Amino acid sequence: MSLPPAATPRKRVGILISGGGSNMAALIAAARDPAFPAEIALVVSNRVTAGGLAKAEAAGVATSVIDHRGFSDRESFDRAVDAALNDAHVDVLCMAGFMRIVSNWFAETWRDRALNIHPALLPAYTGLNTHARAIADGVRVTGATVHFVRPELDVGPIIIQAAVPVLATDTPGTLAARVLVEEHRIYPQALAWVASGRAHVVRRADGTEHVVIDAPPSPAPTLISPALQR
Ligand code: GRF
């Protein structure tokens, strides 16, 4: 009797948070689908007060609090986070509202295995208060970006982006809410592409990097409409 092919083991994902964890919740929800190529193995917060911890625990996801204030320098904190991720056999790391700048050591250790979401269309509006700055500048379009992490803040090969219109009536709060809806859609898509091995970082001759997404295997579990899939 021929046995069915063993299912490819799902990639184990660690999520780093500092706050409410709405993107973490979107990733946890996406991973509930057995066809999703990743499972959420661990949520790590640098703040014991992070509201996302309760959401993760309610979803049955293991959590860990590693308070950055207990470490003398950035790299020693990062090494403690790295140890917790390795203990949980994490393959891919998603930073989701994680308000820490990682050390060069951490970025290189997790090179092309660490993703981050930023509430702007990078390379525009790196840093904080992206929505207030976009409104102040009168831009007509902003959005969100998921990228691979590199040592420099909010820089790295872009995996996926979503564009969101800026309305004349927008406040930073109304704009943030509209962008978050798109964040919760594109982050699971980005993780699915990375976890399924379809996202590749290509370095050009001039040293710049970009991400190529392989064509979907058919039948492909699509998370976004095929028209949007490359
Ligand atoms: C989001 O806009 C995210 O892009 C940024 O922090 C905000 C809150 O994220 N990094 P979350 O709700 O904690 O996931």
Coordinates of C-alpha atoms and ligand atoms in Angstrom, one line a residue:
M1 CA 0.0 0.0 0.0
S2 CA 1.6 3.4 -1.0
L3 CA 1.4 5.9 1.8
P4 CA 0.4 9.5 0.9
P5 CA 3.5 11.8 0.7
A6 CA 4.4 13.2 4.1
A7 CA 3.2 16.7 4.4
T8 CA 6.0 19.3 4.4
P9 CA 6.5 20.3 8.1
R10 CA 5.3 23.8 8.6
K11 CA 7.9 26.4 9.3
R12 CA 8.0 27.5 13.0
V13 CA 7.5 31.2 13.4
G14 CA 8.4 33.5 16.3
I15 CA 6.7 36.9 16.6
L16 CA 8.3 39.8 18.4
I17 CA 5.9 42.4 19.9
S18 CA 5.9 45.4 22.2
G19 CA 2.3 46.5 22.2
G20 CA -1.2 45.5 21.2
G21 CA -0.2 42.9 18.7
S22 CA -2.9 43.3 16.1
N23 CA -0.5 42.1 13.4
M24 CA 0.5 39.2 15.6
A25 CA -3.2 38.3 15.9
A26 CA -3.6 38.4 12.1
L27 CA -0.6 36.0 11.7
I28 CA -2.0 33.7 14.4
A29 CA -5.4 33.7 12.6
A30 CA -3.8 32.9 9.3
A31 CA -1.8 30.0 10.7
R32 CA -5.0 28.4 11.9
D33 CA -5.5 27.3 8.3
P34 CA -3.8 23.9 8.1
A35 CA -2.8 24.8 4.5
F36 CA -0.9 27.8 5.7
P37 CA 2.8 27.0 5.4
A38 CA 3.8 28.2 8.9
E39 CA 2.8 27.6 12.5
I40 CA 3.2 30.2 15.3
A41 CA 5.6 28.7 17.9
L42 CA 6.4 31.6 20.2
V43 CA 5.5 35.2 20.9
V44 CA 8.2 37.3 22.6
S45 CA 7.6 40.7 24.1
N46 CA 10.2 43.1 25.5
R47 CA 7.4 44.7 27.6
V48 CA 5.4 42.8 30.3
T49 CA 2.6 45.3 29.7
A50 CA 2.1 44.4 26.0
G51 CA -1.5 43.8 25.3
G52 CA -0.6 41.2 22.6
L53 CA 0.6 38.8 25.3
A54 CA -3.0 38.1 26.5
K55 CA -4.1 37.7 22.9
A56 CA -1.3 35.1 22.2
E57 CA -2.1 33.2 25.4
A58 CA -5.8 33.2 24.6
A59 CA -4.9 31.7 21.2
G60 CA -2.8 29.0 22.9
V61 CA 0.5 30.4 21.7
A62 CA 3.5 30.2 24.0
T63 CA 4.8 33.5 25.2
S64 CA 7.9 34.9 26.7
V65 CA 8.7 38.3 28.2
I66 CA 12.3 39.5 27.9
D67 CA 12.5 42.9 29.4
H68 CA 15.2 44.9 27.6
R69 CA 15.7 47.0 30.7
G70 CA 17.4 44.0 32.3
F71 CA 20.3 44.1 29.9
S72 CA 23.4 46.3 29.8
D73 CA 23.5 46.7 26.0
R74 CA 21.5 46.0 22.9
E75 CA 23.4 42.9 21.8
S76 CA 23.1 41.1 25.1
F77 CA 19.3 41.7 25.0
D78 CA 19.2 40.4 21.4
R79 CA 21.2 37.3 22.3
A80 CA 18.6 36.5 25.0
V81 CA 15.8 36.9 22.4
D82 CA 17.8 34.7 20.0
A83 CA 18.2 32.0 22.7
A84 CA 14.5 32.0 23.4
L85 CA 13.7 31.7 19.6
N86 CA 16.2 28.9 19.2
D87 CA 14.9 27.0 22.2
A88 CA 11.5 27.1 20.5
H89 CA 13.1 25.9 17.2
V90 CA 11.9 29.0 15.4
D91 CA 12.7 29.1 11.7
V92 CA 11.3 32.5 10.7
L93 CA 10.9 35.6 12.8
C94 CA 8.2 38.3 12.4
M95 CA 8.6 41.6 14.1
A96 CA 5.1 43.1 14.6
G97 CA 4.9 46.4 16.4
F98 CA 8.3 45.5 18.0
M99 CA 9.7 48.9 19.2
R100 CA 13.3 47.9 19.4
I101 CA 16.2 48.6 17.1
V102 CA 18.0 45.3 16.7
S103 CA 21.8 45.0 16.8
N104 CA 23.9 44.3 13.7
W105 CA 24.6 40.9 15.2
F106 CA 20.9 40.0 15.5
A107 CA 20.1 41.3 12.0
E108 CA 23.0 39.3 10.5
T109 CA 22.1 36.1 12.5
W110 CA 18.6 36.2 11.3
R111 CA 19.4 37.6 7.8
D112 CA 16.6 36.7 5.3
R113 CA 14.7 34.9 8.1
A114 CA 13.4 38.0 9.9
L115 CA 10.5 40.1 8.6
N116 CA 9.2 43.4 9.8
I117 CA 6.1 45.4 9.0
H118 CA 6.3 49.2 8.7
P119 CA 3.2 51.5 8.4
A120 CA 4.4 53.4 5.3
L121 CA 5.5 52.8 1.7
L122 CA 9.2 52.3 2.3
P123 CA 11.7 53.8 1.5
A124 CA 9.4 56.7 2.2
Y125 CA 8.7 57.6 5.9
T126 CA 11.1 55.5 7.8
G127 CA 11.0 56.0 11.5
L128 CA 8.1 56.9 13.8
N129 CA 4.9 58.9 13.4
T130 CA 4.6 57.9 9.8
H131 CA 0.9 58.8 9.5
A132 CA 1.2 62.3 11.0
R133 CA 4.1 63.0 8.7
A134 CA 2.3 61.8 5.6
I135 CA -0.7 64.0 6.4
A136 CA 1.6 67.0 7.2
D137 CA 3.3 66.5 3.8
G138 CA 0.0 66.3 2.0
V139 CA 0.8 63.0 0.3
R140 CA -2.2 61.4 -1.5
V141 CA -1.1 57.8 -1.0
T142 CA 0.6 56.0 1.9
G143 CA 0.4 52.4 3.0
A144 CA 2.4 49.5 4.6
T145 CA 5.5 47.5 3.8
V146 CA 6.7 44.1 4.8
H147 CA 10.5 43.7 4.3
F148 CA 13.4 41.5 5.3
V149 CA 15.2 43.0 8.3
R150 CA 18.7 44.6 7.8
P151 CA 20.8 46.4 10.4
E152 CA 19.6 49.8 9.3
L153 CA 16.2 50.8 10.7
D154 CA 13.3 50.3 8.4
V155 CA 15.5 49.3 5.5
G156 CA 15.6 45.9 3.8
P157 CA 14.4 44.0 0.7
I158 CA 10.7 44.6 0.2
I159 CA 8.5 41.5 0.1
I160 CA 5.0 43.1 -0.3
Q161 CA 3.4 46.5 0.0
A162 CA -0.2 47.8 0.1
A163 CA -1.2 51.4 -1.0
V164 CA -3.8 53.3 1.0
P165 CA -5.3 56.6 0.0
V166 CA -4.9 59.6 2.4
L167 CA -8.2 61.5 2.7
A168 CA -8.5 65.2 3.3
T169 CA -10.4 64.4 6.4
D170 CA -7.8 62.0 7.8
T171 CA -6.3 62.3 11.2
P172 CA -3.3 60.1 12.1
G173 CA -5.8 57.9 13.9
T174 CA -8.2 57.4 11.0
L175 CA -5.3 56.9 8.6
A176 CA -3.6 54.4 10.9
A177 CA -6.8 52.4 11.2
R178 CA -7.2 52.2 7.4
V179 CA -3.6 51.2 7.0
L180 CA -3.8 48.5 9.7
V181 CA -6.6 46.8 7.7
E182 CA -4.1 46.4 4.9
E183 CA -1.2 45.4 7.3
H184 CA -3.3 42.5 8.5
R185 CA -3.8 41.4 4.9
I186 CA -0.3 41.7 3.6
Y187 CA 1.7 40.3 6.6
P188 CA 0.2 36.8 6.4
Q189 CA 0.7 36.9 2.6
A190 CA 4.4 37.8 3.1
L191 CA 4.9 35.1 5.7
A192 CA 3.2 32.5 3.5
W193 CA 5.6 33.4 0.6
V194 CA 8.7 33.2 2.9
A195 CA 7.6 30.1 4.8
S196 CA 6.9 28.2 1.6
G197 CA 10.3 29.1 0.2
R198 CA 8.9 31.3 -2.6
A199 CA 10.5 34.5 -1.6
H200 CA 14.2 35.0 -2.7
V201 CA 16.5 37.9 -2.0
V202 CA 18.4 38.7 -5.2
R203 CA 21.5 40.8 -5.0
R204 CA 22.2 42.9 -8.1
A205 CA 25.7 43.7 -9.5
D206 CA 25.5 47.1 -7.9
G207 CA 25.0 45.6 -4.5
T208 CA 21.3 46.5 -4.2
E209 CA 18.9 43.8 -3.2
H210 CA 15.3 43.0 -4.2
V211 CA 12.9 40.1 -3.6
V212 CA 11.6 37.8 -6.3
I213 CA 8.5 35.7 -5.5
D214 CA 8.4 32.4 -7.3
A215 CA 5.3 31.5 -9.3
P216 CA 2.7 29.7 -7.2
P217 CA 2.7 26.0 -7.3
S218 CA -0.7 24.9 -8.7
P219 CA -3.0 24.6 -7.0
A220 CA -1.7 27.5 -4.8
P221 CA -3.4 28.4 -1.6
T222 CA -3.9 32.0 -2.3
L223 CA -4.4 34.5 0.5
I224 CA -5.0 37.4 -1.9
S225 CA -6.9 37.6 -5.2
P226 CA -4.9 36.0 -8.0
A227 CA -5.0 39.3 -9.9
L228 CA -2.8 40.8 -7.2
Q229 CA -0.5 37.7 -7.0
R230 CA 2.6 38.1 -9.1
Ligands
GRF1 C1 1.4 49.0 13.3 O1 1.1 50.1 12.5 C2 2.7 48.4 12.8 O2 2.9 48.6 11.4 C3 3.7 49.2 13.6 O3 3.2 49.3 14.9 C4 1.7 49.4 14.7 C5 1.0 48.6 15.7 O4 1.2 47.3 15.4 N1 5.0 48.5 13.6 P1 0.5 46.1 16.2 O5 -1.0 46.4 16.3 O6 1.1 46.1 17.6 O7 0.7 44.8 15.4

